[in-house]
XYZ file of N, CA, C and O in Angstrom:
528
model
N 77.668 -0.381 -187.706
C 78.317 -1.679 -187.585
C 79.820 -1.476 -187.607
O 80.373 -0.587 -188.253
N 80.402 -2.323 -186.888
C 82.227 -2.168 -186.957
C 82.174 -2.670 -188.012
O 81.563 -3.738 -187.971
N 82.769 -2.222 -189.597
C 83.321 -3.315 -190.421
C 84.337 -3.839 -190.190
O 84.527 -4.753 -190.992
N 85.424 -3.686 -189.204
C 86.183 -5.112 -189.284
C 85.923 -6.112 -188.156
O 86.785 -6.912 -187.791
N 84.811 -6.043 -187.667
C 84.106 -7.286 -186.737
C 83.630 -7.841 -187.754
O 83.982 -9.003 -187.956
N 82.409 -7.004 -188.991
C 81.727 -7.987 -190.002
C 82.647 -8.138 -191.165
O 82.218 -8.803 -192.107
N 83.938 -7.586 -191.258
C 84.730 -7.760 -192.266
C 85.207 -9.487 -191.609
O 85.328 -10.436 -192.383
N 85.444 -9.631 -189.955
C 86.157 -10.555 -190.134
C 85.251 -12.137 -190.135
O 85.624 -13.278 -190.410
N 83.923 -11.583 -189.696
C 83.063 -12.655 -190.201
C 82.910 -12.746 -191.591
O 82.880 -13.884 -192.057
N 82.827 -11.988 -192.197
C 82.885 -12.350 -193.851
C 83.774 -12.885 -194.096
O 83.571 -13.606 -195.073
N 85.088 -12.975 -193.598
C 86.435 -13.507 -194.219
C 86.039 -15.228 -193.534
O 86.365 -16.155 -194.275
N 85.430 -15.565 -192.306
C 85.708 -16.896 -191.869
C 84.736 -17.413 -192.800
O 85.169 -18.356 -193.462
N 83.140 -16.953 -193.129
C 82.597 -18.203 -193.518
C 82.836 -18.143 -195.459
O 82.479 -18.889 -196.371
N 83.544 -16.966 -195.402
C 83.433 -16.979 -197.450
C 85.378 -18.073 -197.401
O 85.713 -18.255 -198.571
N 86.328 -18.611 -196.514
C 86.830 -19.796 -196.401
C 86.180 -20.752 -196.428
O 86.369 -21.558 -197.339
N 85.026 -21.031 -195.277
C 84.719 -22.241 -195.175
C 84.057 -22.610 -196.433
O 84.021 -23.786 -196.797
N 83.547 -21.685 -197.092
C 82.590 -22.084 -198.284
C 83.782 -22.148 -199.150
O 83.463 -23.047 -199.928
N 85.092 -21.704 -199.536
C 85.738 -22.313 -200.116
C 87.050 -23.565 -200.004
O 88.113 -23.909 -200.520
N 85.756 -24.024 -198.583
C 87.290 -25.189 -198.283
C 88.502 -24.864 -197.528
O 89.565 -25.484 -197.562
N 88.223 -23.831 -196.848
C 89.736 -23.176 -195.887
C 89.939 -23.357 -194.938
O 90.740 -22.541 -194.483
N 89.440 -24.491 -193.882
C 89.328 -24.998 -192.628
C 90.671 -23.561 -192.158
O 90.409 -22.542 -191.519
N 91.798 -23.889 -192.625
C 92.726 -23.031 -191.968
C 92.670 -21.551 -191.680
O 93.017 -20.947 -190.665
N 92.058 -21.026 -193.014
C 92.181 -20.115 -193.005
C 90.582 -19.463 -191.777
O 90.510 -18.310 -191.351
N 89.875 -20.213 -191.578
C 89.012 -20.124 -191.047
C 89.336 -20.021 -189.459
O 88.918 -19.226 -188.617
N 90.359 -21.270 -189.346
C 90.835 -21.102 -187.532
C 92.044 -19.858 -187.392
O 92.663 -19.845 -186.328
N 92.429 -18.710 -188.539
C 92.893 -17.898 -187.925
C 91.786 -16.737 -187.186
O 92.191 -16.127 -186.197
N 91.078 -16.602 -187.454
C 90.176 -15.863 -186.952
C 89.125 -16.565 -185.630
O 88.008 -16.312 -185.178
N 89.762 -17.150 -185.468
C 89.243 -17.999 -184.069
C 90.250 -18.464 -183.106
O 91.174 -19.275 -183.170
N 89.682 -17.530 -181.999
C 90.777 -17.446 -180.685
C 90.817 -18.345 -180.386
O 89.863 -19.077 -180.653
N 91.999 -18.887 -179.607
C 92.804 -20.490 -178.915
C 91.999 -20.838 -177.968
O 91.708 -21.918 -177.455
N 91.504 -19.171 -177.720
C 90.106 -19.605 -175.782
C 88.633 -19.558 -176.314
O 87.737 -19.221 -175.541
N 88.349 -19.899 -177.658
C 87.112 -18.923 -177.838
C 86.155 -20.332 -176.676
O 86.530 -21.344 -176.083
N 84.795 -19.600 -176.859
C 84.041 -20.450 -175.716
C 82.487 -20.683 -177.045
O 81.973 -19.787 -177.714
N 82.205 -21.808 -177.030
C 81.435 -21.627 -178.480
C 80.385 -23.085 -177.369
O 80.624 -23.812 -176.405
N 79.234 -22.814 -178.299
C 78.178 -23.404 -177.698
C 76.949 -24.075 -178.630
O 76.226 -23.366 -179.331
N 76.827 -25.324 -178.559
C 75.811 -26.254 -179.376
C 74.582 -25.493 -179.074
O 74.785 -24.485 -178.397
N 72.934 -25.805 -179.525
C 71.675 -26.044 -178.853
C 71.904 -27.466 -178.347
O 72.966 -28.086 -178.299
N 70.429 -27.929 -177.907
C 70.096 -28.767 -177.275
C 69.777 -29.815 -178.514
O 69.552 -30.980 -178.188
N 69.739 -29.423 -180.101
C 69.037 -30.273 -180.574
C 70.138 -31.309 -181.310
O 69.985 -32.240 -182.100
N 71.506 -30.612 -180.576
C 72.825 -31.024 -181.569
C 73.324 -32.149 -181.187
O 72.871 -32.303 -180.052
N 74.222 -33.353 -181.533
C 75.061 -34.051 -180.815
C 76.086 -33.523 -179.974
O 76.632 -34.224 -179.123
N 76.397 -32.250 -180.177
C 77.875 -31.623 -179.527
C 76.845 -30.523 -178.466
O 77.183 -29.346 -178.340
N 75.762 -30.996 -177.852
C 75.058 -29.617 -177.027
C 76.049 -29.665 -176.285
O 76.912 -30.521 -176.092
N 75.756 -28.157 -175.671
C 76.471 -27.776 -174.455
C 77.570 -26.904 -174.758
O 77.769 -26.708 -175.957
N 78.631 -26.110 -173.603
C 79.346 -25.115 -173.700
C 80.575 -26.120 -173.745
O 80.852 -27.197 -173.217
N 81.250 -25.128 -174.751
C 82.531 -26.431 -174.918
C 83.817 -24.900 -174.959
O 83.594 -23.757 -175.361
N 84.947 -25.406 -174.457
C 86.027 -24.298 -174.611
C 87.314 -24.654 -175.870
O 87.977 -25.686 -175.979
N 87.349 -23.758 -176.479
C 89.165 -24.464 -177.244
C 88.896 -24.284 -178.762
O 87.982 -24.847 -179.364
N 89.900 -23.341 -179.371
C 90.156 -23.555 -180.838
C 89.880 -25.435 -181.499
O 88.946 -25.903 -182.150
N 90.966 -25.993 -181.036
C 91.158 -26.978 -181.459
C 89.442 -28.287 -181.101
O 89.122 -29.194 -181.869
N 88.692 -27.927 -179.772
C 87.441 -28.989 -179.575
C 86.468 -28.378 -180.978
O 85.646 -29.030 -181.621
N 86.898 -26.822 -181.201
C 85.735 -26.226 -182.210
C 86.373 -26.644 -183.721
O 85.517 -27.331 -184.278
N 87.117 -26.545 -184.266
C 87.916 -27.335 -185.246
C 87.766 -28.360 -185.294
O 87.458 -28.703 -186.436
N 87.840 -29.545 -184.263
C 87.112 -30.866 -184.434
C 85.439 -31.568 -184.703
O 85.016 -32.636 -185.147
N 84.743 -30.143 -184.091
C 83.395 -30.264 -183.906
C 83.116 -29.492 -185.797
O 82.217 -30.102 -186.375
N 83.743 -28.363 -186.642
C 83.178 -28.543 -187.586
C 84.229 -28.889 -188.659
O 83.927 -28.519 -189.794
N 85.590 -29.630 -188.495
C 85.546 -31.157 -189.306
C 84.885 -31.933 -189.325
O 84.626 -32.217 -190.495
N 84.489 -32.406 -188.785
C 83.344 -33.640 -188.396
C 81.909 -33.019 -189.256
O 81.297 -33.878 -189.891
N 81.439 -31.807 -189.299
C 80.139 -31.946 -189.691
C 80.303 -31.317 -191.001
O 79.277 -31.203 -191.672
N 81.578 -30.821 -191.565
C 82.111 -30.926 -192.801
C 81.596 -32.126 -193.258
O 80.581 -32.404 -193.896
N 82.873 -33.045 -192.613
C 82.625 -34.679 -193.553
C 81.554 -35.114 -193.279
O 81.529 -36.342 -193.364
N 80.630 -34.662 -192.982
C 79.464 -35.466 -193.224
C 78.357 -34.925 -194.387
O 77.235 -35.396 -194.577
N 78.828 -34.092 -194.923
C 78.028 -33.614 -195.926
C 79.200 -33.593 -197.149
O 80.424 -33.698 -197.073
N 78.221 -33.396 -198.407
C 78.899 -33.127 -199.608
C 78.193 -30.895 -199.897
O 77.327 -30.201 -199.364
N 79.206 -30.683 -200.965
C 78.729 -29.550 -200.934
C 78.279 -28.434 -199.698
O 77.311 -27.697 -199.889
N 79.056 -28.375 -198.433
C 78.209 -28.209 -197.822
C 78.618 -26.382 -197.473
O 79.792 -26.095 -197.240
N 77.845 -25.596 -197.477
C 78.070 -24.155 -197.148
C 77.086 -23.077 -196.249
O 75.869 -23.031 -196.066
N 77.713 -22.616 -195.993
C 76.651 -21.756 -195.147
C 77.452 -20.204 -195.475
O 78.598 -19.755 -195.428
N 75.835 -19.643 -195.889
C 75.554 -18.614 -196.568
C 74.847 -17.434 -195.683
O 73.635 -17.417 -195.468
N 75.778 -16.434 -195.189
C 75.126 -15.273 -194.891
C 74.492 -14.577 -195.231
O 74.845 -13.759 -196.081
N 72.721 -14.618 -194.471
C 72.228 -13.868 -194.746
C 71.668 -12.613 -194.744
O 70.970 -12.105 -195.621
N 72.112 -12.038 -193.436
C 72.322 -10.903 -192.753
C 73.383 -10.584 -191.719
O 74.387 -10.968 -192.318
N 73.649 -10.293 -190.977
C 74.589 -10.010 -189.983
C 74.174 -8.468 -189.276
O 74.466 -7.360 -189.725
N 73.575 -8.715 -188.312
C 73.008 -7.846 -186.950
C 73.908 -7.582 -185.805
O 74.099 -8.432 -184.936
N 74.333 -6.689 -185.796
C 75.323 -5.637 -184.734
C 74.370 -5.527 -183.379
O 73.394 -4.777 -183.397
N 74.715 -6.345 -182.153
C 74.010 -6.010 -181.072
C 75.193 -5.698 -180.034
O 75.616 -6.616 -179.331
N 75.762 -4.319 -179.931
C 76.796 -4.348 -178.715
C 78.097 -4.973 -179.424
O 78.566 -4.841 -180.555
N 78.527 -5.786 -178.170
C 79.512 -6.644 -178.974
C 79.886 -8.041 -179.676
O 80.840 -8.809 -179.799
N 78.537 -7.894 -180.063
C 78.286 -9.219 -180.285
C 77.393 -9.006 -181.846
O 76.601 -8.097 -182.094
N 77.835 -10.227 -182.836
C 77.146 -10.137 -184.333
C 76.661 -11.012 -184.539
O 77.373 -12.010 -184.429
N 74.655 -11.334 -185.113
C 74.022 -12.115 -185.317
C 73.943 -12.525 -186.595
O 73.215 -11.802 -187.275
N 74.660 -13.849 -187.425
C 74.518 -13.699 -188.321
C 73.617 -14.882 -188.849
O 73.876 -16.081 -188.747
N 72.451 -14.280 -189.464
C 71.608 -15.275 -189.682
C 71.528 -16.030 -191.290
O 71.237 -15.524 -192.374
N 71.843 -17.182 -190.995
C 72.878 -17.928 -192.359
C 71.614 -19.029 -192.779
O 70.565 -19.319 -192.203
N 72.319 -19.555 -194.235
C 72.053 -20.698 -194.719
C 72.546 -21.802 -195.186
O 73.131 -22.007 -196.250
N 72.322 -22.392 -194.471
C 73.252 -23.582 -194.042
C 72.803 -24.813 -195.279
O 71.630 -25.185 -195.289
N 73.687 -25.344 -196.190
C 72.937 -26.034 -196.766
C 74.003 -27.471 -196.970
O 75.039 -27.688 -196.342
N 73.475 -28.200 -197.879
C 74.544 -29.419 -198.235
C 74.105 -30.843 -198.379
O 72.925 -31.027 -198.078
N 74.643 -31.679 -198.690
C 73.734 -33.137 -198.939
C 74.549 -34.291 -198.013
O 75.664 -34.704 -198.330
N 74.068 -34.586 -197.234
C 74.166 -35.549 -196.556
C 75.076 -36.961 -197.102
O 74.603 -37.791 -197.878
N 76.229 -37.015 -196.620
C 76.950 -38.087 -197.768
C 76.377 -39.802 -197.531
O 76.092 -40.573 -198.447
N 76.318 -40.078 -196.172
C 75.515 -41.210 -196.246
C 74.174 -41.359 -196.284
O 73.731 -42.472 -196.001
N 73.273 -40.315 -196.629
C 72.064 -40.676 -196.755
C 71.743 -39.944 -198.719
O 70.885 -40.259 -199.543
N 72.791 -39.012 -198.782
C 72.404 -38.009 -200.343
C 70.897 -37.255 -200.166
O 70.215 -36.699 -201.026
N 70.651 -37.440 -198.788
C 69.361 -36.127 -198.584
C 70.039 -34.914 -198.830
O 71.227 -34.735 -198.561
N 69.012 -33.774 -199.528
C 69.950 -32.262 -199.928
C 69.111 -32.187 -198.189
O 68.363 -33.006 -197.655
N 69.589 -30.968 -197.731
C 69.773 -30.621 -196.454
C 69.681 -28.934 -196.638
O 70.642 -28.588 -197.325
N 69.118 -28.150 -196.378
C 69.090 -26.269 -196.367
C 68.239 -26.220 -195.389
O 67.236 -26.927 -195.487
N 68.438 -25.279 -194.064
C 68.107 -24.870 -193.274
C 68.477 -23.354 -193.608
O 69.081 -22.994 -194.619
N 67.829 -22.203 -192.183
C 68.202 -21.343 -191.972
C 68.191 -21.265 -190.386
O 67.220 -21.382 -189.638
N 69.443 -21.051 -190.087
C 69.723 -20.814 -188.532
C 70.061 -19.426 -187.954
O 69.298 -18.535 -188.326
N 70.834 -19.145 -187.303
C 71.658 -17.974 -186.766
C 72.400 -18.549 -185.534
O 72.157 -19.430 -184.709
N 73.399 -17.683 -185.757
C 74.931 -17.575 -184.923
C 74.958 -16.349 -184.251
O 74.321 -15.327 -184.503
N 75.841 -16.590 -183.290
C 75.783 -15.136 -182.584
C 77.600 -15.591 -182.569
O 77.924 -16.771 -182.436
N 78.820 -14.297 -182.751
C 79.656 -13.981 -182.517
C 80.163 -13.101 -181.606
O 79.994 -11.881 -181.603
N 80.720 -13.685 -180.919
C 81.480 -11.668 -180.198
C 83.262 -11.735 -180.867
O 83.973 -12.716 -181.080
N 83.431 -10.822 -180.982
C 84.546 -10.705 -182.373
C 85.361 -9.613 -181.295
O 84.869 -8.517 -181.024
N 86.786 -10.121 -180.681
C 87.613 -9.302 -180.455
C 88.793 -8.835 -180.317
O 89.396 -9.304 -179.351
N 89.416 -7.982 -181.012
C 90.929 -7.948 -181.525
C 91.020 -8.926 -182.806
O 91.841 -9.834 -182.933
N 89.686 -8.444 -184.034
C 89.856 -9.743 -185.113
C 89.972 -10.869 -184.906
O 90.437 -11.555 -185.816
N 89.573 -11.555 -183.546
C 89.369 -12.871 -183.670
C 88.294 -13.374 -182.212
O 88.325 -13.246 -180.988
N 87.289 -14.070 -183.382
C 86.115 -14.434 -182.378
C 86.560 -15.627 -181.557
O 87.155 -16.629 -181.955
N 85.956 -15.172 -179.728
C 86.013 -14.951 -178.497
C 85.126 -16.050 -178.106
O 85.553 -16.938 -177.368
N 83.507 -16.058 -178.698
C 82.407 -16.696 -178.524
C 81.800 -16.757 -180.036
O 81.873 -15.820 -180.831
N 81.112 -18.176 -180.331
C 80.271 -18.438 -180.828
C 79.047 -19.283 -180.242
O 79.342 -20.357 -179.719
N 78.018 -18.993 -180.269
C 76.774 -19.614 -180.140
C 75.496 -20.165 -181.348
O 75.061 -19.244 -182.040
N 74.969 -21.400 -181.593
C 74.223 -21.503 -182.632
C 72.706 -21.657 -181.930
O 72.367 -22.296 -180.934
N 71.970 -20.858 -182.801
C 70.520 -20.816 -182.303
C 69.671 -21.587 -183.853
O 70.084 -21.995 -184.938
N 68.675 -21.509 -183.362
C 67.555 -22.103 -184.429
C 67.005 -21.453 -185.118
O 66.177 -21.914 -185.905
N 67.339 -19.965 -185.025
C 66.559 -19.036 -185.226
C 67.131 -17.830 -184.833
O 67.716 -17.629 -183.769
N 66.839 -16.633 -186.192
C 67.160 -15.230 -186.201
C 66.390 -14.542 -184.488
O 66.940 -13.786 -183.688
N 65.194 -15.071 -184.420
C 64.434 -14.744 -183.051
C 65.130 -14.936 -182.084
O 65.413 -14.081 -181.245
N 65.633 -16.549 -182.089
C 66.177 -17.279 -180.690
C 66.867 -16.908 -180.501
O 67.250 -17.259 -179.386
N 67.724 -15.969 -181.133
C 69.430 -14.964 -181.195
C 69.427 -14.143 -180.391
O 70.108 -13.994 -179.376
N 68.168 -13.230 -181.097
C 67.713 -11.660 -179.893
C 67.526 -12.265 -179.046
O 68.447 -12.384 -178.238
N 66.325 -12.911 -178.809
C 65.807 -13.029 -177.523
C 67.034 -13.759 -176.404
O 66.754 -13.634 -175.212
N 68.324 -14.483 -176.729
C 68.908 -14.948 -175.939
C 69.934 -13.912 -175.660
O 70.774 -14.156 -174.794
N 69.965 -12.492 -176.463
C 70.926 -11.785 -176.799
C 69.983 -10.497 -175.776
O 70.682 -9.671 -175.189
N 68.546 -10.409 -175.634
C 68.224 -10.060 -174.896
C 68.452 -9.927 -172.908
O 68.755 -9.114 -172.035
N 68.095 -11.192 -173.078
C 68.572 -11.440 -171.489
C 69.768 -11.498 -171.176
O 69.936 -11.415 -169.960
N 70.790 -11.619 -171.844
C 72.660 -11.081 -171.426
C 72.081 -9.466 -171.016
O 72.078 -9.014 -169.871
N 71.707 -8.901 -171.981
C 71.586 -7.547 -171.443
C 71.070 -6.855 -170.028
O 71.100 -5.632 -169.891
């Protein structure tokens, strides 16, 4: 594994879990190209530091407590699967909320390029498959 590809994913989400929106968008390129599923309100391929900064303010404030917790991180090429746990309580409903998803990163020159969210540690490879 490169550790400073997974060094610099460790540094974005151990911010977000402490509240660092900022410190979180240094490690996220001005062009990165980041991408919903289908099951999200924000589906689809979206471009821009600043549309991806708006897309997780927004799902910040909608939870209390809310963090996502790495639970592995998988080196495929140039690209890192990190399959997290996403948890938090819903502020207008106070449902607790924990999933487990996965992300795929491509991390370059210390600052990720692409993000993608899948449903699943599987749905990662297998979409990480067919790029290949």
């Amino acid at each position: 594994m490169n550790p400073s590809n997974v060094e610099t994913l460790r540094v974005g989400y151990d911010a977000l879990n402490d509240g660092d929106l900022d410190k979180v968008l240094e490690v996220i390129d001005p062009e990165i190209v980041w991408e919903e599923g289908d099951a999200s309100p924000e589906a689809g391929s979206h471009r821009g530091r600043d549309s991806f900064e708006s897309f997780f303010r927004s799902w910040i404030a909608s939870f209390e407590d809310f963090r996502i917790q790495p639970l592995e991180i998988i080196e495929r090429g140039d690209t890192l699967i990190a399959v997290v746990r996403q948890s938090g309580r819903g502020k207008a409903s106070g449902i607790a909320v924990e999933v487990e998803i996965a992300h795929t990163w491509e991390i370059h020159q210390g600052r990720a390029i692409r993000w993608q969210a899948f449903r699943s540690r599987g749905d990662a490879l297998k979409a990480l498959s067919r790029d290949d």
